[in-house]
Short mmCIF file of C-alpha atoms and ligand atoms in Angstrom, two decimals:
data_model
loop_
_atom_site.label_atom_id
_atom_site.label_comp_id
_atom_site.label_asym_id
_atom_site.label_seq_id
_atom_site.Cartn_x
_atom_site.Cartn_y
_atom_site.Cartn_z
CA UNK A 20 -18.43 -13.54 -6.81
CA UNK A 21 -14.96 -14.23 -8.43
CA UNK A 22 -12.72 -11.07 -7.82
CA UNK A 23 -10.87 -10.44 -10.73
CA UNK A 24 -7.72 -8.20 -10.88
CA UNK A 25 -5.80 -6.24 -13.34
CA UNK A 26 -1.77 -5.92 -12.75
CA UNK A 27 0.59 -2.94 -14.54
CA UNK A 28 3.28 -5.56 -14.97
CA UNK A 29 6.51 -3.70 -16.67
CA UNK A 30 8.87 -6.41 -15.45
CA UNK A 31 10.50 -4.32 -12.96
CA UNK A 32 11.17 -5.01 -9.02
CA UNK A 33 7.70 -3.27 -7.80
CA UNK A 34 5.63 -4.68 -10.44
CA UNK A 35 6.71 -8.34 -10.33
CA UNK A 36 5.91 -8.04 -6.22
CA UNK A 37 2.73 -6.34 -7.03
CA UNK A 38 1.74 -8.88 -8.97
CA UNK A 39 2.74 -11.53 -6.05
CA UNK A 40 0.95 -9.86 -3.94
CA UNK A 41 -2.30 -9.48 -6.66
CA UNK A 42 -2.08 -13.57 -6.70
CA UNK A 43 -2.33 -13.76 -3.36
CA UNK A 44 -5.42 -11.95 -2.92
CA UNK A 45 -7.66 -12.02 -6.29
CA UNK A 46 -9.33 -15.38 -7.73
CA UNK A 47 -8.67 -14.72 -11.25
CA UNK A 48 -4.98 -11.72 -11.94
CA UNK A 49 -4.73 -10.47 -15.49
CA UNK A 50 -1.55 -8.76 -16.34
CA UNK A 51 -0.83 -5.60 -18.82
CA UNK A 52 2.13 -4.16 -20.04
CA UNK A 53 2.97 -0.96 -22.53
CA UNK A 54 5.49 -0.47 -25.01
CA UNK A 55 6.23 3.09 -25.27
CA UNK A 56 9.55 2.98 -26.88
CA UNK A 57 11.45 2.82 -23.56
CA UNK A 58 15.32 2.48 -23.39
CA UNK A 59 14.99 -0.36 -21.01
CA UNK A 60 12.94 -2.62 -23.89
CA UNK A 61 14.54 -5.50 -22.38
CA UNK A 62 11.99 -5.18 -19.70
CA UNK A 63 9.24 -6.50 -21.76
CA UNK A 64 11.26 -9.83 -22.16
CA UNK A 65 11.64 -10.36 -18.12
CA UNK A 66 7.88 -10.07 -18.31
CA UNK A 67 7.45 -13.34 -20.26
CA UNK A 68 10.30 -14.58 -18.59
CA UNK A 69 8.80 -14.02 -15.48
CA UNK A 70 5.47 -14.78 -16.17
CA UNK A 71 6.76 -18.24 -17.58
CA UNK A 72 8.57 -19.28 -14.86
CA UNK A 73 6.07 -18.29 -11.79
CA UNK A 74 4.61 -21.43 -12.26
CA UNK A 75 7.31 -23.61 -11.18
CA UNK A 76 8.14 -20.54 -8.33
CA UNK A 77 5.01 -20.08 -6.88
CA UNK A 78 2.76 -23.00 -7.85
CA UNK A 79 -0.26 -22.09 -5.68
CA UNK A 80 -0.22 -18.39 -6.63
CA UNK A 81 0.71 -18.38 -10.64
CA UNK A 82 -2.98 -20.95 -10.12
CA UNK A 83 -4.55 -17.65 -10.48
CA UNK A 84 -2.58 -16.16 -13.62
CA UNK A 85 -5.00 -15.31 -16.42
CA UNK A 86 -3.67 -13.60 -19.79
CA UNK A 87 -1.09 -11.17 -20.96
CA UNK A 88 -2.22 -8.03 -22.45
CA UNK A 89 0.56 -5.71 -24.42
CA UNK A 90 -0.36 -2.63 -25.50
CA UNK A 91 1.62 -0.32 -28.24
CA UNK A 92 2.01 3.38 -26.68
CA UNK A 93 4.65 4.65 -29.18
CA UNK A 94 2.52 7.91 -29.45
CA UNK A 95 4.16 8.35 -25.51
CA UNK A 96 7.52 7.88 -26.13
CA UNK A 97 7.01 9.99 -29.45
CA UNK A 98 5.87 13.08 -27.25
CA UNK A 99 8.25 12.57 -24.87
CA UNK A 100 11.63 13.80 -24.54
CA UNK A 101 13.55 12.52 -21.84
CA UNK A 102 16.30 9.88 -20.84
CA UNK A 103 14.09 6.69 -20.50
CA UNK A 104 13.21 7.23 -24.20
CA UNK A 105 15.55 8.80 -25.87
CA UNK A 106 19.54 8.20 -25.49
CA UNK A 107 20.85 10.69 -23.18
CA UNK A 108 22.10 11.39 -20.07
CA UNK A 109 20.38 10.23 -16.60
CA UNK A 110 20.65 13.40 -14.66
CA UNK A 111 18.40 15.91 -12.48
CA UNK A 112 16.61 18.70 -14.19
CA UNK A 113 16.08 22.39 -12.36
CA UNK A 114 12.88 21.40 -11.41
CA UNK A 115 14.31 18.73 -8.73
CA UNK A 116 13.06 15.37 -10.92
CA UNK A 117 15.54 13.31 -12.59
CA UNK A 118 15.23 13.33 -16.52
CA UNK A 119 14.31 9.62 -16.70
CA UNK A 120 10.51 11.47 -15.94
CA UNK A 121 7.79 10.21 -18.53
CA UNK A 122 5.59 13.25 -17.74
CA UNK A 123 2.05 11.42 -17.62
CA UNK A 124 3.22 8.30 -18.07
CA UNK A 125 1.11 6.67 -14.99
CA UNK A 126 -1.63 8.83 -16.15
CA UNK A 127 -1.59 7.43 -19.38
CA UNK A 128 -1.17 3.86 -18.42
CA UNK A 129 -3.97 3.89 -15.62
CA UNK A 130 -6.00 4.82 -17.86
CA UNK A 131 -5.65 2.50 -20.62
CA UNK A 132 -5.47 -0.14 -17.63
CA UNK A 133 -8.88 0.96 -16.87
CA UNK A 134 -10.26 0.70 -20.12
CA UNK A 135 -8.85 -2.46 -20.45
CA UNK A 136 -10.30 -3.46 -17.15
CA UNK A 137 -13.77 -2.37 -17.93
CA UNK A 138 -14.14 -4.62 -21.13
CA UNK A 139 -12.24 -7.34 -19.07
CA UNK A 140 -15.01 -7.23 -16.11
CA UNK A 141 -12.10 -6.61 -13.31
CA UNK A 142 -12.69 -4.36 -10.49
CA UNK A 143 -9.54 -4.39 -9.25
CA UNK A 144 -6.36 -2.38 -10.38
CA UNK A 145 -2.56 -3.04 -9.19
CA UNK A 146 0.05 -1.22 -9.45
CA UNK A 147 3.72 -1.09 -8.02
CA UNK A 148 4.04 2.14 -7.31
CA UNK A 149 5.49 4.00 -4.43
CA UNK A 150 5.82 7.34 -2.67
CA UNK A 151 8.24 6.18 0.15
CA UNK A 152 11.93 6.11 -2.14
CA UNK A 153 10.10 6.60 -5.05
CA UNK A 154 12.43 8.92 -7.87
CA UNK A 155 9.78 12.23 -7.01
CA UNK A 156 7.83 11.15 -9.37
CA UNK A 157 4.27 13.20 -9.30
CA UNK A 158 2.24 10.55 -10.56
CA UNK A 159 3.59 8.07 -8.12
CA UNK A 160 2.59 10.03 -5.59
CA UNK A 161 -0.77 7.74 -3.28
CA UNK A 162 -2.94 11.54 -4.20
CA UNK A 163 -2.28 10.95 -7.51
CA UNK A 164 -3.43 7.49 -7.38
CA UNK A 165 -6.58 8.51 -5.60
CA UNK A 166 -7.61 10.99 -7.88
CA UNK A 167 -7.11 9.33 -10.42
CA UNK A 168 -9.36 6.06 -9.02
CA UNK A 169 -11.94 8.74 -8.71
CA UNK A 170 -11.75 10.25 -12.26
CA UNK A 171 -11.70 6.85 -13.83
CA UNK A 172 -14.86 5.64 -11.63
CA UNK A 173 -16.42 8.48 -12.42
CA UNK A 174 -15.35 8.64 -15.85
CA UNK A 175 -16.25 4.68 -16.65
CA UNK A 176 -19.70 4.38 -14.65
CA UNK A 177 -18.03 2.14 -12.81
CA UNK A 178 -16.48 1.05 -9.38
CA UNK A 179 -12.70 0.66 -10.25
CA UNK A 180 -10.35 0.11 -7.05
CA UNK A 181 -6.79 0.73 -7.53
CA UNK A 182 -4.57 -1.16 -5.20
CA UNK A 183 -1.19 -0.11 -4.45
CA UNK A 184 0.38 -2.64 -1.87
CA UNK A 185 3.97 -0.87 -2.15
CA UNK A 186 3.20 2.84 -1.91
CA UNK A 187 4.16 2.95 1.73
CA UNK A 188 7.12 0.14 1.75
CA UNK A 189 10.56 1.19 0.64
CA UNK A 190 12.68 -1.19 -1.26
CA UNK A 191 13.74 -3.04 1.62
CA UNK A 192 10.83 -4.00 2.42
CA UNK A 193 9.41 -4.77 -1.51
CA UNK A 194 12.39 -7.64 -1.24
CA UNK A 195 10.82 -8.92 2.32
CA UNK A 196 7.04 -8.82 1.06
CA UNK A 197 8.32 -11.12 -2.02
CA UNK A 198 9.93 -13.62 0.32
CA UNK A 199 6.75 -13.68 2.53
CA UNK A 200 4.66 -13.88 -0.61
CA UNK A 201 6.44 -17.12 -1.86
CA UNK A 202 9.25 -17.62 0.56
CA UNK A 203 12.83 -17.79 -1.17
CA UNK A 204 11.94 -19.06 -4.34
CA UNK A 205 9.75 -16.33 -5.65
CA UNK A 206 12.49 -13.73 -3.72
CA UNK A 207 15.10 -15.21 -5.89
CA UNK A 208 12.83 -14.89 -9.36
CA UNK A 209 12.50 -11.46 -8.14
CA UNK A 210 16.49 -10.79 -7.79
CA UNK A 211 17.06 -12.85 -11.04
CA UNK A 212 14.43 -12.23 -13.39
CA UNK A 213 12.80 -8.45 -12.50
CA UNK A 214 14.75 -5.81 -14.39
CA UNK A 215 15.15 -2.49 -12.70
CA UNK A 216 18.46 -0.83 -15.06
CA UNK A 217 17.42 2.48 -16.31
CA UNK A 218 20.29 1.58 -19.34
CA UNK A 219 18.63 -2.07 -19.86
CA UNK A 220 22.24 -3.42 -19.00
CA UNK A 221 21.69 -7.04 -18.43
CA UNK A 222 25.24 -8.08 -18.61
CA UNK A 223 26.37 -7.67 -15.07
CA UNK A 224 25.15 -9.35 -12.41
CA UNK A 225 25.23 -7.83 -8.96
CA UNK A 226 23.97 -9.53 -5.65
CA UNK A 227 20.82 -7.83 -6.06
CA UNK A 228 20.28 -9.16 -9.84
CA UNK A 229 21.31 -7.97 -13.29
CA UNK A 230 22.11 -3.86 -13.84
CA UNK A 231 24.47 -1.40 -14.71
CA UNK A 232 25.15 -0.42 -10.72
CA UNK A 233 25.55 3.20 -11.18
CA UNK A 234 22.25 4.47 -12.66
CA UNK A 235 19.53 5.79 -9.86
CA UNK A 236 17.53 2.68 -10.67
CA UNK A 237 20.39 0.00 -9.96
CA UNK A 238 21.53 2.10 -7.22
CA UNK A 239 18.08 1.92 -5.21
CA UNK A 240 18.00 -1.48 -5.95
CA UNK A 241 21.07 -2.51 -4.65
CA UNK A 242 20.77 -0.22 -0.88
CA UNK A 243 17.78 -2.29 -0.57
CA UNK A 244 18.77 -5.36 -0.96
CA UNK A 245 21.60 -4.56 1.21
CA UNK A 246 18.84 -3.29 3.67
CA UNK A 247 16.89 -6.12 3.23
CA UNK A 248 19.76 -8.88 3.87
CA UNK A 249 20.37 -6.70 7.12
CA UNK A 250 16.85 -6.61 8.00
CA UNK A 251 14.82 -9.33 6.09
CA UNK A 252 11.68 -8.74 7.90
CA UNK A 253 8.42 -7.84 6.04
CA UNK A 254 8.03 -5.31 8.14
CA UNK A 255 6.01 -3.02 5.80
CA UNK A 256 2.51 -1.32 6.72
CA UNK A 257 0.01 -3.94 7.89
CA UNK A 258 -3.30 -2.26 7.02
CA UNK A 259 -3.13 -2.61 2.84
CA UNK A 260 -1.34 -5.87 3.02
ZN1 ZN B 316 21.46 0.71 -14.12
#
């Protein structure tokens, strides 16, 4: 039976190497992305970007790349107030989580990934999320994830698996599983061409790829690539890779 997966591709670092990694494993990898007004819009273009050029990257794995689904979540960024979609400051709130939090936002998205994935026929879910230098996020957080794969089987009649092949690897070692995914090539695609800049600054480019270099987002990004040119090693968790 054909195995057919279902990627939350934003265009970001995590994504782009969860989707890799989706190739490498499903016969047929549908992607889906959401446009909830986000500051970082220019996201949505490295998708296509992306997307477009895996081909040439990763011939053997971009074999399995079905359609592009984009769905409009305005109502999200209309109920929420915070720095990733509206224009103020990055900072940390009393409650210990930055103000770039989407409260619900993986909630929201898993769940219109699921729908999507019911009508599509795919059993599988992927997403890049991760618990290990994740922003304290809740709903990055592997319980969150697992409840929720239980609500949504429960709630669709239906066996949904959702896959997350980063939760456990730190940034590090998301550069390393690109490179043993598709060996230099795809790494490079990854540092060029995945957008991880909170402020959508795309004018500077850093070692580590395009950003502003100060905002927590850049800033991850860049002490893992640094960790990751000290350490290149896939070295991440063997038993959900
Ligand atoms: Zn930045």
């Amino acid at each position: 039976m054909t195995s057919r997966a279902l990627v939350l591709f934003s265009g970001g670092q995590d994504s782009t190497v969860a989707l890799a990694w989706a190739l490498a494993r499903f016969d047929s990898v549908e992607t889906v992305g959401f446009d909830y007004g986000q500051r970082h819009r220019v996201e949505l273009a490295c998708r296509d970007t992306i997307r477009d050029r895996l081909p040439a990257v990763a011939p053997e794995l971009s074999k399995r790349l079905g359609p592009d689904h984009m769905l409009d979540l305005a109502a999200l960024g209309a109920i929420s107030d915070t720095a990733l979609t509206r224009d103020s400051e990055i900072a940390f709130t009393d409650a210990g989580l930055p103000t770039t939090f989407v409260p619900g936002r993986n909630l929201i998205f898993l769940t219109f990934a699921a729908a999507l994935a019911y009508r599509r026929h795919a059993r599988h879910i992927v997403l890049g999320v991760c618990e290990t230098d994740y922003s304290g996020y809740p709903d990055c957080r592997d319980d969150t994830i697992k409840a929720m794969q239980v609500a949504l089987g429960l709630g669709l009649d239906r066996r949904l698996v959702l896959h997350t092949p980063l939760m456990w690897r730190d940034k590090a070692q998301t550069f390393a599983l690109a490179r043993a995914l598709g060996g230099q090539p795809l790494l490079d695609l990854v540092v060029e061409d995945s957008h991880s800049c909170y402020l959508g600054d795309r004018t500077k480019r850093h070692d580590w790829g395009y950003g502003c270099g100060t905002c927590p987002a850049c800033e991850l990004r860049a002490r893992g690539y640094a960790a990751y040119l000290y350490s290149p090693d896939d070295s991440g968790p063997s038993h959900d890779s």
